[in-house]
Amino acid sequence: MDYSFTCDNFEPDQILFCGQAFRFREEEGVYHGIVGDRYLTLTKEQGRITIHDIEEEDIPFWNNYFDMDTDYKALIERFSADKHLKEACKEKSGIRILRQSPFEALISFIISQNNNIKRISGIIERLCEMYGEKKDFGYLFPTEERLYGVTAEELAPLRAGFRAKYIADAMSRLQSGEIVLSDIYDMDYERAKEQLKKIKGVGEKVADCVLLFGYYKTEALPKDVWIKRVIAEFYPDGLPECIKGYEGIAQQYLFDYARRKIGDGNG
DNA sequence: ACCCAGGGTAACT
DNA sequence: AGTTACCATGGG
């Protein structure tokens, strides 16, 4: 069946290619990607979103993945109390936070550091081809268990550079049980972050990305170079009160805003 | 040839 | 506690 719905705040380009996920492609207006063990085919035509060729029992999965229970219109109204956020939200009103798997988020954002989206995607694709289960529609993201014991040398074909040893370190801590990803759901933000930062190659920003995109901890605010510039330029005395509890979502709107407002013109 | 890419670590003050 | 070189790789 096809699952079809309308939503005022749902722009596939903004959601799938804003740097929160790395396995989606677009061809002639059709969006594709692999999420967990499911294949996504999505279109938006005349304002109507359609998820193609799924079973009815998969609808709750996709509703959850696309965070359909969250009222983004209401969030934008909240954020609009701030002048800059108001403009930022206007430009990118179709952004949503994807509720991704913690493991995929962890590995993906380790790879993302000091890297660009195109190359991040390539490295992740090679990782999936090497260690992920092969389906007729492509390779799944590897399971945690499949990557236990992996070494930086074995990961060399990924051409992930210095990040390979960080993946190896993460896998060793997961395998030993020093860090249990499923336990982190129940931890408060500070403790969760502390756990993730035990991993070599996971610092402030990567930890916040994993917490936001992998655990939906919306108070996690990934401070990338652009957000740092926004804070320095527009919020020298601190971020506005209206984003409290939803700093990470506000960050998504501000990221693009920063590149337009502060960018050097070629970004 | 040079610079940067949605950072982090180790080694310095 | 705050700064800085270095880290691999690929694209502009």
CSV table of N, CA and C in Angstrom, one decimal, chain A residues 54 58 60 84 127 177 186 257:
chain,number,residue,atom,x,y,z
A,54,ILE,N,4.5,0.3,1.4
A,54,ILE,CA,4.8,-0.3,2.7
A,54,ILE,C,3.6,-1.1,3.2
A,58,ASP,N,3.6,-1.0,9.2
A,58,ASP,CA,4.8,-0.2,9.3
A,58,ASP,C,4.5,1.3,9.5
A,60,PRO,N,3.1,3.0,12.0
A,60,PRO,CA,3.6,3.6,13.2
A,60,PRO,C,5.1,3.8,13.2
A,84,HIS,N,15.8,36.5,15.2
A,84,HIS,CA,16.6,35.7,14.2
A,84,HIS,C,15.9,34.4,14.0
A,127,LEU,N,30.9,1.4,4.6
A,127,LEU,CA,30.8,0.6,5.9
A,127,LEU,C,29.6,-0.4,5.8
A,177,GLY,N,30.8,-3.7,27.3
A,177,GLY,CA,29.6,-3.4,28.2
A,177,GLY,C,29.9,-2.1,29.0
A,186,ASP,N,17.3,6.2,29.3
A,186,ASP,CA,16.7,6.6,30.5
A,186,ASP,C,17.5,7.6,31.3
A,257,TYR,N,20.4,29.4,8.5
A,257,TYR,CA,20.4,30.8,8.7
A,257,TYR,C,21.8,31.4,8.9
